[in-house]
mmCIF file of C-alpha atoms and ligand atoms in Angstrom:
data_model
loop_
_atom_site.group_PDB
_atom_site.id
_atom_site.type_symbol
_atom_site.label_atom_id
_atom_site.label_comp_id
_atom_site.label_asym_id
_atom_site.label_seq_id
_atom_site.Cartn_x
_atom_site.Cartn_y
_atom_site.Cartn_z
ATOM 1 C CA MET A 1 -71.145 -10.977 -62.923
ATOM 2 C CA GLY A 2 -72.332 -10.149 -66.342
ATOM 3 C CA SER A 3 -73.334 -13.732 -67.200
ATOM 4 C CA LEU A 4 -75.260 -14.184 -63.915
ATOM 5 C CA ARG A 5 -79.009 -14.281 -64.116
ATOM 6 C CA LEU A 6 -80.538 -11.460 -62.087
ATOM 7 C CA THR A 7 -81.765 -13.707 -59.228
ATOM 8 C CA GLU A 8 -78.274 -15.172 -58.921
ATOM 9 C CA ARG A 9 -76.631 -11.837 -58.092
ATOM 10 C CA PRO A 10 -75.729 -11.508 -54.440
ATOM 11 C CA HIS A 11 -77.718 -8.205 -54.081
ATOM 12 C CA VAL A 12 -80.928 -9.811 -55.454
ATOM 13 C CA ARG A 13 -82.804 -11.646 -52.769
ATOM 14 C CA LYS A 14 -86.382 -12.822 -52.051
ATOM 15 C CA ALA A 15 -88.168 -9.962 -50.268
ATOM 16 C CA ARG A 16 -89.935 -9.940 -47.071
ATOM 17 C CA LEU A 17 -93.490 -8.754 -46.398
ATOM 18 C CA TRP A 18 -95.440 -9.420 -49.562
ATOM 19 C CA VAL A 19 -98.306 -11.516 -50.662
ATOM 20 C CA LYS A 20 -99.416 -13.268 -53.881
ATOM 21 C CA LEU A 21 -102.599 -12.022 -55.412
ATOM 22 C CA SER A 22 -105.347 -14.182 -56.908
ATOM 23 C CA ASP A 23 -108.813 -13.694 -58.429
ATOM 24 C CA GLY A 24 -107.723 -12.805 -61.987
ATOM 25 C CA LYS A 25 -104.284 -11.384 -60.843
ATOM 26 C CA GLU A 26 -102.376 -14.693 -60.733
ATOM 27 C CA GLY A 27 -98.570 -13.838 -60.916
ATOM 28 C CA TRP A 28 -99.157 -10.373 -59.331
ATOM 29 C CA VAL A 29 -97.958 -9.617 -55.909
ATOM 30 C CA ARG A 30 -98.608 -6.852 -53.296
ATOM 31 C CA CYS A 31 -95.754 -5.407 -51.311
ATOM 32 C CA ASP A 32 -96.711 -4.686 -47.681
ATOM 33 C CA LEU A 33 -93.359 -2.769 -46.601
ATOM 34 C CA CYS A 34 -94.667 0.676 -46.977
ATOM 35 C CA GLN A 35 -98.011 2.349 -47.130
ATOM 36 C CA ARG A 36 -98.155 2.464 -50.859
ATOM 37 C CA ARG A 37 -98.795 -1.286 -50.805
ATOM 38 C CA CYS A 38 -97.820 -1.473 -54.487
ATOM 39 C CA VAL A 39 -99.646 -4.048 -56.566
ATOM 40 C CA ILE A 40 -96.974 -5.342 -58.972
ATOM 41 C CA ALA A 41 -97.502 -7.188 -62.327
ATOM 42 C CA PRO A 42 -94.810 -9.852 -63.236
ATOM 43 C CA GLY A 43 -91.657 -8.225 -64.532
ATOM 44 C CA LYS A 44 -92.538 -4.795 -63.091
ATOM 45 C CA TYR A 45 -91.149 -2.769 -60.257
ATOM 46 C CA GLY A 46 -92.698 -1.129 -57.107
ATOM 47 C CA ALA A 47 -92.866 2.694 -56.884
ATOM 48 C CA CYS A 48 -89.478 2.677 -55.040
ATOM 49 C CA GLY A 49 -87.816 1.132 -58.069
ATOM 50 C CA VAL A 50 -85.874 -1.495 -56.072
ATOM 51 C CA ARG A 51 -88.457 -4.244 -55.533
ATOM 52 C CA LYS A 52 -89.390 -6.361 -58.610
ATOM 53 C CA ASN A 53 -91.900 -9.066 -59.303
ATOM 54 C CA ILE A 54 -89.814 -11.882 -60.856
ATOM 55 C CA GLY A 55 -91.776 -14.859 -61.925
ATOM 56 C CA GLY A 56 -94.640 -14.124 -59.524
ATOM 57 C CA GLU A 57 -92.332 -13.437 -56.463
ATOM 58 C CA LEU A 58 -91.131 -10.262 -55.085
ATOM 59 C CA TYR A 59 -87.348 -9.651 -54.907
ATOM 60 C CA THR A 60 -85.300 -6.846 -53.457
ATOM 61 C CA LEU A 61 -82.574 -5.612 -55.889
ATOM 62 C CA VAL A 62 -80.553 -3.781 -53.292
ATOM 63 C CA TYR A 63 -79.722 -6.316 -50.620
ATOM 64 C CA GLY A 64 -76.406 -5.160 -49.151
ATOM 65 C CA LEU A 65 -75.800 -2.854 -51.960
ATOM 66 C CA LEU A 66 -74.392 0.102 -50.207
ATOM 67 C CA SER A 67 -74.475 3.489 -51.948
ATOM 68 C CA ALA A 68 -72.724 5.176 -48.999
ATOM 69 C CA SER A 69 -71.186 4.400 -45.608
ATOM 70 C CA ASN A 70 -69.797 7.026 -43.288
ATOM 71 C CA ILE A 71 -68.938 7.408 -39.642
ATOM 72 C CA ASP A 72 -71.191 10.161 -38.283
ATOM 73 C CA PRO A 73 -71.912 11.691 -34.924
ATOM 74 C CA ILE A 74 -75.421 10.543 -33.790
ATOM 75 C CA GLU A 75 -76.368 14.226 -33.445
ATOM 76 C CA LYS A 76 -76.323 14.392 -37.215
ATOM 77 C CA LYS A 77 -79.299 12.020 -37.534
ATOM 78 C CA PRO A 78 -80.487 14.044 -35.501
ATOM 79 C CA LEU A 79 -80.808 12.171 -32.408
ATOM 80 C CA LEU A 80 -79.969 14.428 -29.459
ATOM 81 C CA HIS A 81 -81.320 12.475 -26.527
ATOM 82 C CA PHE A 82 -80.287 8.921 -27.485
ATOM 83 C CA TYR A 83 -76.659 7.862 -26.572
ATOM 84 C CA PRO A 84 -75.470 11.536 -26.849
ATOM 85 C CA GLY A 85 -71.940 11.852 -28.044
ATOM 86 C CA SER A 86 -71.929 8.423 -29.642
ATOM 87 C CA THR A 87 -70.669 7.473 -33.127
ATOM 88 C CA VAL A 88 -72.616 5.583 -35.703
ATOM 89 C CA LEU A 89 -71.840 3.807 -39.039
ATOM 90 C CA SER A 90 -74.397 5.218 -41.439
ATOM 91 C CA ILE A 91 -75.278 3.142 -44.426
ATOM 92 C CA SER A 92 -77.658 3.538 -47.405
ATOM 93 C CA THR A 93 -78.699 1.928 -50.632
ATOM 94 C CA VAL A 94 -80.548 3.574 -53.597
ATOM 95 C CA GLY A 95 -84.197 4.261 -54.293
ATOM 96 C CA CYS A 96 -87.036 5.753 -52.169
ATOM 97 C CA ASN A 97 -90.787 5.479 -51.763
ATOM 98 C CA PHE A 98 -91.078 9.301 -51.759
ATOM 99 C CA PHE A 99 -90.364 11.663 -54.566
ATOM 100 C CA CYS A 100 -89.509 14.887 -52.691
ATOM 101 C CA GLN A 101 -88.719 17.647 -55.094
ATOM 102 C CA PHE A 102 -86.096 19.113 -52.679
ATOM 103 C CA CYS A 103 -84.309 16.029 -51.650
ATOM 104 C CA GLN A 104 -80.745 16.536 -50.532
ATOM 105 C CA ASN A 105 -79.845 13.060 -51.360
ATOM 106 C CA PHE A 106 -81.621 12.910 -54.656
ATOM 107 C CA GLU A 107 -78.620 11.236 -56.446
ATOM 108 C CA ILE A 108 -79.193 8.146 -54.353
ATOM 109 C CA SER A 109 -82.886 8.300 -53.521
ATOM 110 C CA GLN A 110 -83.944 8.927 -57.169
ATOM 111 C CA SER A 111 -81.075 7.201 -58.891
ATOM 112 C CA ARG A 112 -83.006 4.311 -60.211
ATOM 113 C CA LEU A 113 -84.763 6.629 -62.608
ATOM 114 C CA GLU A 114 -81.608 8.300 -63.881
ATOM 115 C CA LYS A 115 -78.589 6.020 -63.431
ATOM 116 C CA GLY A 116 -79.746 2.604 -62.671
ATOM 117 C CA LEU A 117 -78.882 0.608 -59.467
ATOM 118 C CA TYR A 118 -75.435 0.970 -58.009
ATOM 119 C CA GLY A 119 -73.471 0.276 -54.778
ATOM 120 C CA VAL A 120 -70.740 -1.810 -53.174
ATOM 121 C CA TYR A 121 -72.083 -5.166 -52.051
ATOM 122 C CA ARG A 122 -71.404 -5.965 -48.346
ATOM 123 C CA THR A 123 -72.654 -8.811 -46.251
ATOM 124 C CA PRO A 124 -74.125 -8.040 -42.809
ATOM 125 C CA GLU A 125 -71.001 -9.480 -41.125
ATOM 126 C CA GLU A 126 -68.864 -7.099 -43.306
ATOM 127 C CA VAL A 127 -70.936 -4.071 -42.356
ATOM 128 C CA VAL A 128 -70.803 -4.806 -38.712
ATOM 129 C CA ARG A 129 -66.989 -5.404 -38.950
ATOM 130 C CA LEU A 130 -66.669 -1.934 -40.464
ATOM 131 C CA ALA A 131 -68.583 -0.513 -37.566
ATOM 132 C CA LEU A 132 -66.492 -2.255 -35.035
ATOM 133 C CA VAL A 133 -63.171 -1.343 -36.799
ATOM 134 C CA TYR A 134 -64.008 2.264 -36.743
ATOM 135 C CA GLY A 135 -65.211 2.260 -33.150
ATOM 136 C CA ALA A 136 -68.821 2.960 -33.909
ATOM 137 C CA ASP A 137 -71.375 2.497 -31.052
ATOM 138 C CA GLY A 138 -74.195 1.675 -33.436
ATOM 139 C CA ILE A 139 -75.483 1.518 -37.085
ATOM 140 C CA THR A 140 -77.830 4.051 -38.625
ATOM 141 C CA TYR A 141 -79.925 3.217 -41.712
ATOM 142 C CA THR A 142 -80.269 6.573 -43.388
ATOM 143 C CA TYR A 143 -79.611 8.878 -46.412
ATOM 144 C CA ASN A 144 -82.257 7.112 -48.425
ATOM 145 C CA GLU A 145 -85.425 5.545 -46.927
ATOM 146 C CA PRO A 146 -84.515 2.461 -45.003
ATOM 147 C CA THR A 147 -87.941 0.925 -45.383
ATOM 148 C CA ILE A 148 -87.218 0.067 -48.927
ATOM 149 C CA PHE A 149 -84.049 -1.753 -48.015
ATOM 150 C CA PHE A 150 -85.763 -3.581 -45.185
ATOM 151 C CA GLU A 151 -83.992 -6.895 -45.754
ATOM 152 C CA THR A 152 -80.584 -5.317 -45.455
ATOM 153 C CA VAL A 153 -81.704 -3.406 -42.271
ATOM 154 C CA TYR A 154 -83.084 -6.597 -40.746
ATOM 155 C CA ASP A 155 -80.024 -8.777 -41.370
ATOM 156 C CA VAL A 156 -77.476 -6.128 -40.520
ATOM 157 C CA ALA A 157 -79.376 -5.084 -37.337
ATOM 158 C CA LYS A 158 -79.517 -8.672 -36.184
ATOM 159 C CA GLU A 159 -75.814 -9.040 -36.718
ATOM 160 C CA ALA A 160 -75.067 -5.719 -34.890
ATOM 161 C CA LYS A 161 -76.996 -6.832 -31.890
ATOM 162 C CA LYS A 162 -74.735 -9.858 -31.497
ATOM 163 C CA HIS A 163 -71.812 -7.457 -31.063
ATOM 164 C CA GLY A 164 -73.540 -5.025 -28.711
ATOM 165 C CA LEU A 165 -74.199 -2.268 -31.219
ATOM 166 C CA PHE A 166 -77.390 -0.407 -31.268
ATOM 167 C CA ASN A 167 -79.515 0.192 -34.456
ATOM 168 C CA THR A 168 -81.337 3.474 -35.524
ATOM 169 C CA MET A 169 -83.011 4.527 -38.593
ATOM 170 C CA VAL A 170 -83.861 7.951 -40.201
ATOM 171 C CA THR A 171 -87.278 7.354 -41.847
ATOM 172 C CA ASN A 172 -90.114 9.194 -43.504
ATOM 173 C CA GLY A 173 -92.370 7.069 -41.406
ATOM 174 C CA TYR A 174 -94.376 5.681 -44.234
ATOM 175 C CA MET A 175 -93.802 2.133 -43.097
ATOM 176 C CA THR A 176 -96.678 -0.345 -42.576
ATOM 177 C CA PRO A 177 -97.387 -1.397 -38.958
ATOM 178 C CA GLU A 178 -96.364 -4.865 -40.106
ATOM 179 C CA ALA A 179 -92.921 -3.652 -41.055
ATOM 180 C CA VAL A 180 -92.547 -2.028 -37.741
ATOM 181 C CA ASP A 181 -93.661 -5.204 -35.941
ATOM 182 C CA GLU A 182 -91.214 -7.350 -37.929
ATOM 183 C CA LEU A 183 -88.268 -5.122 -36.995
ATOM 184 C CA GLY A 184 -89.435 -5.092 -33.337
ATOM 185 C CA SER A 185 -86.640 -4.853 -30.794
ATOM 186 C CA LEU A 186 -83.871 -4.953 -33.551
ATOM 187 C CA ILE A 187 -84.282 -1.237 -33.867
ATOM 188 C CA ASP A 188 -83.539 0.921 -30.831
ATOM 189 C CA ALA A 189 -84.349 4.396 -32.151
ATOM 190 C CA ALA A 190 -85.904 6.298 -35.040
ATOM 191 C CA THR A 191 -85.822 9.725 -36.302
ATOM 192 C CA VAL A 192 -89.148 10.297 -38.128
ATOM 193 C CA ASP A 193 -88.812 12.999 -40.625
ATOM 194 C CA PHE A 194 -91.904 15.085 -41.567
ATOM 195 C CA LYS A 195 -91.758 17.799 -44.182
ATOM 196 C CA GLY A 196 -93.911 20.875 -44.594
ATOM 197 C CA GLY A 197 -95.540 20.229 -41.146
ATOM 198 C CA GLY A 198 -97.356 17.173 -42.510
ATOM 199 C CA ASP A 199 -99.620 19.369 -44.716
ATOM 200 C CA PRO A 200 -101.379 16.832 -46.925
ATOM 201 C CA GLU A 201 -101.366 19.237 -49.878
ATOM 202 C CA PHE A 202 -97.518 19.650 -49.525
ATOM 203 C CA TYR A 203 -97.151 15.857 -49.495
ATOM 204 C CA ARG A 204 -99.278 15.458 -52.532
ATOM 205 C CA LYS A 205 -97.890 18.301 -54.734
ATOM 206 C CA ILE A 206 -94.213 18.529 -53.628
ATOM 207 C CA MET A 207 -93.487 14.840 -52.630
ATOM 208 C CA PHE A 208 -96.111 12.866 -54.551
ATOM 209 C CA VAL A 209 -97.189 11.064 -51.455
ATOM 210 C CA PRO A 210 -100.984 10.626 -51.392
ATOM 211 C CA ASP A 211 -101.529 11.105 -47.625
ATOM 212 C CA PRO A 212 -99.268 11.577 -44.610
ATOM 213 C CA GLU A 213 -101.834 10.275 -42.061
ATOM 214 C CA PRO A 214 -100.401 6.690 -41.997
ATOM 215 C CA ILE A 215 -97.176 8.051 -40.616
ATOM 216 C CA TYR A 216 -98.813 8.709 -37.311
ATOM 217 C CA GLU A 217 -99.998 5.162 -37.190
ATOM 218 C CA ALA A 218 -96.485 3.978 -37.805
ATOM 219 C CA ILE A 219 -95.115 6.261 -35.026
ATOM 220 C CA LEU A 220 -97.518 4.630 -32.595
ATOM 221 C CA ALA A 221 -96.428 1.192 -33.669
ATOM 222 C CA MET A 222 -92.788 2.177 -33.073
ATOM 223 C CA LYS A 223 -93.705 3.482 -29.571
ATOM 224 C CA ASP A 224 -95.454 0.280 -28.838
ATOM 225 C CA LYS A 225 -92.158 -1.588 -29.801
ATOM 226 C CA GLY A 226 -90.257 0.600 -27.322
ATOM 227 C CA TRP A 227 -88.264 2.498 -29.909
ATOM 228 C CA TRP A 228 -86.723 5.768 -28.905
ATOM 229 C CA ILE A 229 -88.391 8.447 -31.143
ATOM 230 C CA GLU A 230 -87.336 11.962 -32.102
ATOM 231 C CA ILE A 231 -89.581 13.869 -34.721
ATOM 232 C CA THR A 232 -88.138 16.349 -37.201
ATOM 233 C CA ASN A 233 -90.034 18.697 -39.497
ATOM 234 C CA LEU A 234 -88.294 20.294 -42.534
ATOM 235 C CA VAL A 235 -89.686 23.842 -42.797
ATOM 236 C CA VAL A 236 -89.846 24.752 -46.565
ATOM 237 C CA PRO A 237 -90.423 28.541 -46.892
ATOM 238 C CA ILE A 238 -93.650 29.577 -48.646
ATOM 239 C CA LEU A 239 -94.600 25.941 -49.587
ATOM 240 C CA GLY A 240 -94.440 24.214 -46.353
ATOM 241 C CA ASP A 241 -94.279 26.564 -43.368
ATOM 242 C CA LYS A 242 -97.895 26.855 -42.227
ATOM 243 C CA PRO A 243 -98.099 27.559 -38.514
ATOM 244 C CA GLU A 244 -101.414 25.597 -38.149
ATOM 245 C CA TYR A 245 -99.755 22.361 -39.217
ATOM 246 C CA VAL A 246 -96.930 22.719 -36.759
ATOM 247 C CA ARG A 247 -99.326 23.463 -34.018
ATOM 248 C CA ARG A 248 -101.295 20.318 -34.928
ATOM 249 C CA MET A 249 -98.142 18.219 -35.096
ATOM 250 C CA ALA A 250 -96.847 19.511 -31.722
ATOM 251 C CA ARG A 251 -100.256 18.845 -30.082
ATOM 252 C CA TRP A 252 -100.232 15.255 -31.464
ATOM 253 C CA ILE A 253 -96.767 14.659 -30.162
ATOM 254 C CA VAL A 254 -97.678 15.900 -26.758
ATOM 255 C CA GLU A 255 -100.810 13.825 -26.541
ATOM 256 C CA ASN A 256 -99.371 10.668 -28.061
ATOM 257 C CA LEU A 257 -95.739 10.598 -27.248
ATOM 258 C CA GLY A 258 -95.402 12.941 -24.336
ATOM 259 C CA PRO A 259 -94.191 16.597 -23.977
ATOM 260 C CA GLU A 260 -90.534 15.673 -23.578
ATOM 261 C CA VAL A 261 -90.043 13.956 -27.009
ATOM 262 C CA PRO A 262 -87.443 16.009 -28.902
ATOM 263 C CA PHE A 263 -88.886 17.993 -31.830
ATOM 264 C CA HIS A 264 -86.628 19.402 -34.392
ATOM 265 C CA LEU A 265 -87.536 22.278 -36.738
ATOM 266 C CA LEU A 266 -85.012 21.872 -39.705
ATOM 267 C CA ARG A 267 -83.980 24.793 -41.961
ATOM 268 C CA PHE A 268 -84.416 24.104 -45.635
ATOM 269 C CA HIS A 269 -81.802 24.699 -48.138
ATOM 270 C CA PRO A 270 -82.436 24.849 -51.954
ATOM 271 C CA ASP A 271 -81.675 21.566 -53.708
ATOM 272 C CA TYR A 272 -82.692 19.256 -56.558
ATOM 273 C CA LYS A 273 -85.806 20.687 -58.242
ATOM 274 C CA LEU A 274 -86.513 23.385 -55.594
ATOM 275 C CA ARG A 275 -83.314 25.352 -56.159
ATOM 276 C CA HIS A 276 -85.337 28.544 -56.703
ATOM 277 C CA VAL A 277 -86.860 28.364 -53.142
ATOM 278 C CA PRO A 278 -84.672 30.300 -50.617
ATOM 279 C CA HIS A 279 -83.333 28.942 -47.281
ATOM 280 C CA THR A 280 -85.851 29.137 -44.454
ATOM 281 C CA PRO A 281 -85.620 32.471 -42.612
ATOM 282 C CA VAL A 282 -84.404 31.915 -39.022
ATOM 283 C CA LYS A 283 -87.245 34.095 -37.812
ATOM 284 C CA THR A 284 -89.829 31.735 -39.303
ATOM 285 C CA LEU A 285 -88.118 28.820 -37.558
ATOM 286 C CA GLU A 286 -88.127 30.720 -34.242
ATOM 287 C CA LYS A 287 -91.776 31.600 -34.683
ATOM 288 C CA LEU A 288 -92.665 27.912 -35.262
ATOM 289 C CA ALA A 289 -90.562 26.926 -32.336
ATOM 290 C CA ARG A 290 -92.509 29.287 -30.055
ATOM 291 C CA ILE A 291 -95.777 27.594 -31.331
ATOM 292 C CA ALA A 292 -94.460 24.120 -30.636
ATOM 293 C CA MET A 293 -93.635 25.215 -27.147
ATOM 294 C CA GLU A 294 -96.946 26.854 -26.632
ATOM 295 C CA GLU A 295 -98.463 23.467 -27.296
ATOM 296 C CA GLY A 296 -96.442 22.071 -24.486
ATOM 297 C CA LEU A 297 -93.205 20.529 -26.046
ATOM 298 C CA LYS A 298 -90.330 20.915 -23.760
ATOM 299 C CA HIS A 299 -87.464 20.081 -26.158
ATOM 300 C CA VAL A 300 -87.819 21.962 -29.325
ATOM 301 C CA TYR A 301 -84.620 22.308 -31.345
ATOM 302 C CA ILE A 302 -83.739 24.321 -34.447
ATOM 303 C CA GLY A 303 -81.574 22.362 -36.778
ATOM 304 C CA ASN A 304 -79.163 23.443 -39.628
ATOM 305 C CA VAL A 305 -78.540 26.880 -38.091
ATOM 306 C CA TRP A 306 -75.242 26.526 -36.364
ATOM 307 C CA GLY A 307 -74.682 28.581 -33.218
ATOM 308 C CA HIS A 308 -78.494 29.057 -32.592
ATOM 309 C CA PRO A 309 -79.481 28.973 -28.878
ATOM 310 C CA LEU A 310 -82.051 26.280 -29.786
ATOM 311 C CA GLU A 311 -79.337 23.787 -30.553
ATOM 312 C CA ASP A 312 -78.849 23.513 -26.926
ATOM 313 C CA THR A 313 -80.793 21.532 -24.309
ATOM 314 C CA TYR A 314 -82.472 23.323 -21.303
ATOM 315 C CA CYS A 315 -83.893 21.812 -18.116
ATOM 316 C CA PRO A 316 -87.716 21.874 -18.475
ATOM 317 C CA LYS A 317 -88.142 22.533 -14.762
ATOM 318 C CA CYS A 318 -85.623 25.358 -13.934
ATOM 319 C CA GLY A 319 -84.435 26.530 -17.399
ATOM 320 C CA TYR A 320 -80.795 25.896 -16.880
ATOM 321 C CA LYS A 321 -78.692 25.120 -20.017
ATOM 322 C CA VAL A 322 -77.676 21.480 -19.461
ATOM 323 C CA VAL A 323 -76.180 20.692 -22.756
ATOM 324 C CA ASP A 324 -74.255 23.263 -24.930
ATOM 325 C CA ARG A 325 -73.921 22.252 -28.593
ATOM 326 C CA GLU A 326 -72.304 23.657 -31.777
ATOM 327 C CA GLY A 327 -73.644 21.924 -34.856
ATOM 328 C CA PHE A 328 -73.168 18.192 -34.239
ATOM 329 C CA ALA A 329 -70.549 18.700 -31.528
ATOM 330 C CA ILE A 330 -71.245 18.700 -27.805
ATOM 331 C CA VAL A 331 -69.294 21.641 -26.427
ATOM 332 C CA GLU A 332 -70.299 21.296 -22.798
ATOM 333 C CA TRP A 333 -72.140 18.431 -20.986
ATOM 334 C CA ARG A 334 -73.529 19.483 -17.621
ATOM 335 C CA LEU A 335 -76.070 16.682 -16.895
ATOM 336 C CA THR A 336 -75.360 14.039 -14.235
ATOM 337 C CA SER A 337 -74.661 10.419 -15.307
ATOM 338 C CA ASP A 338 -78.303 9.553 -14.858
ATOM 339 C CA PHE A 339 -79.360 12.661 -16.948
ATOM 340 C CA ARG A 340 -80.423 14.905 -13.998
ATOM 341 C CA CYS A 341 -80.234 18.645 -14.062
ATOM 342 C CA PRO A 342 -77.212 19.613 -11.822
ATOM 343 C CA ARG A 343 -79.059 22.668 -10.531
ATOM 344 C CA CYS A 344 -82.522 21.340 -9.519
ATOM 345 C CA GLY A 345 -82.188 17.526 -9.871
ATOM 346 C CA TYR A 346 -84.879 17.233 -12.603
ATOM 347 C CA LYS A 347 -84.454 13.981 -14.582
ATOM 348 C CA LEU A 348 -84.522 14.710 -18.209
ATOM 349 C CA ASN A 349 -85.782 12.416 -21.003
ATOM 350 C CA PHE A 350 -82.646 10.713 -22.419
ATOM 351 C CA ARG A 351 -81.839 7.158 -23.205
ATOM 352 C CA GLY A 352 -78.474 5.301 -23.032
ATOM 353 C CA GLU A 353 -75.428 7.069 -21.765
ATOM 354 C CA TYR A 354 -73.287 10.063 -22.552
ATOM 355 C CA THR A 355 -70.083 9.194 -24.491
ATOM 356 C CA PRO A 356 -67.546 11.934 -25.019
ATOM 357 C CA ARG A 357 -66.624 11.675 -28.664
ATOM 358 C CA ASN A 358 -63.239 12.194 -30.133
ATOM 359 C CA ILE A 359 -64.467 12.257 -33.737
ATOM 360 C CA ASN A 360 -66.776 15.073 -34.739
ATOM 361 C CA TYR A 361 -66.705 14.919 -38.574
ATOM 362 C CA PRO A 362 -68.163 12.396 -40.948
ATOM 363 C CA MET A 363 -65.578 9.980 -42.296
ATOM 364 C CA PRO A 364 -66.027 7.911 -45.425
ATOM 365 C CA VAL A 365 -65.326 4.310 -44.772
ATOM 366 C CA MET A 366 -66.435 2.271 -47.814
HETATM 367 S S1 SF4 B 401 -91.533 -0.553 -50.415
HETATM 368 FE FE1 SF4 B 401 -91.534 -0.044 -52.682
HETATM 369 S S2 SF4 B 401 -92.602 -1.793 -53.640
HETATM 370 FE FE2 SF4 B 401 -93.064 -1.833 -51.475
HETATM 371 S S3 SF4 B 401 -94.947 -0.708 -51.241
HETATM 372 FE FE3 SF4 B 401 -93.298 0.792 -50.892
HETATM 373 S S4 SF4 B 401 -92.945 1.692 -52.817
HETATM 374 FE FE4 SF4 B 401 -94.129 -0.098 -53.268
#
């Protein structure tokens, strides 16, 4: 492919959701995929490093260019109340619109800065075939921010739907409402990942994101489209563990999404440029979980602490343990087929169906 011009390469495609600028900015474009809304001069890249203005038009450079593909349990996303026990094909590209100094996937999310673009090119049909061959129930767009590989998500999701697969994304939520609208019913579920409780100072200083507020707007757009939503919050000790922000977030979820939306408090582990920050103490996670429950949330989970009682699901009405988990595995499923508590009959907030899984560990498939 060395002799091909950039726009002739299969992974370089005209982008979606952008506009040409005028009034002295002829040849410039504005990308409307994420809330950065980058204004990009000819020959330059957006902040994510994978969208380029070529000759006055915006191109994605990572169409179908997969940096990873694995078979994962859906609980790893984490999605605990959506098709529990199912298996997904997880795919990613490179680049990100955030610059989290603790990113566990920094090798792919920040790779454009250090190693250039890379990946294995796959068409949407090939991705879906992989999912079907490995017996996956759906496809998850994850590891790096799916917003920035929107065109791949769109085309793969469309193909997946033809074959009865569901689509989920793990996102930082910094999408524009237009991007959510365009995906519409192609996406079935989203895990929206907050960090540091959504503290604006944490977002500015540790992630180089100007303001987390637009994330809430995107979540409401997802809700309008009928996407299943679970919210996570990575608790970073000392820097991003303020109880008032978790309280505010929990209150917002109760008021806007309902008290039974799953809320996950995730344990931080040292990585990338924050290797000097320790793991989150379990006591901190437990304290924040109590706060979220005080605000009315019924399904508060602690993630990345295997064996913790808050990996399990309890009936909001009678307190009976209805799902027993160990890490990403379901050890015991006690709900009825229509997600009712077997003890009191209360109907819990789940979507889809329970599928007992015979694969519990991630498998690379690329
Ligand atoms: S997706 Fe990339 S180019 Fe588009 S607005 Fe976001 S950071 Fe900028």
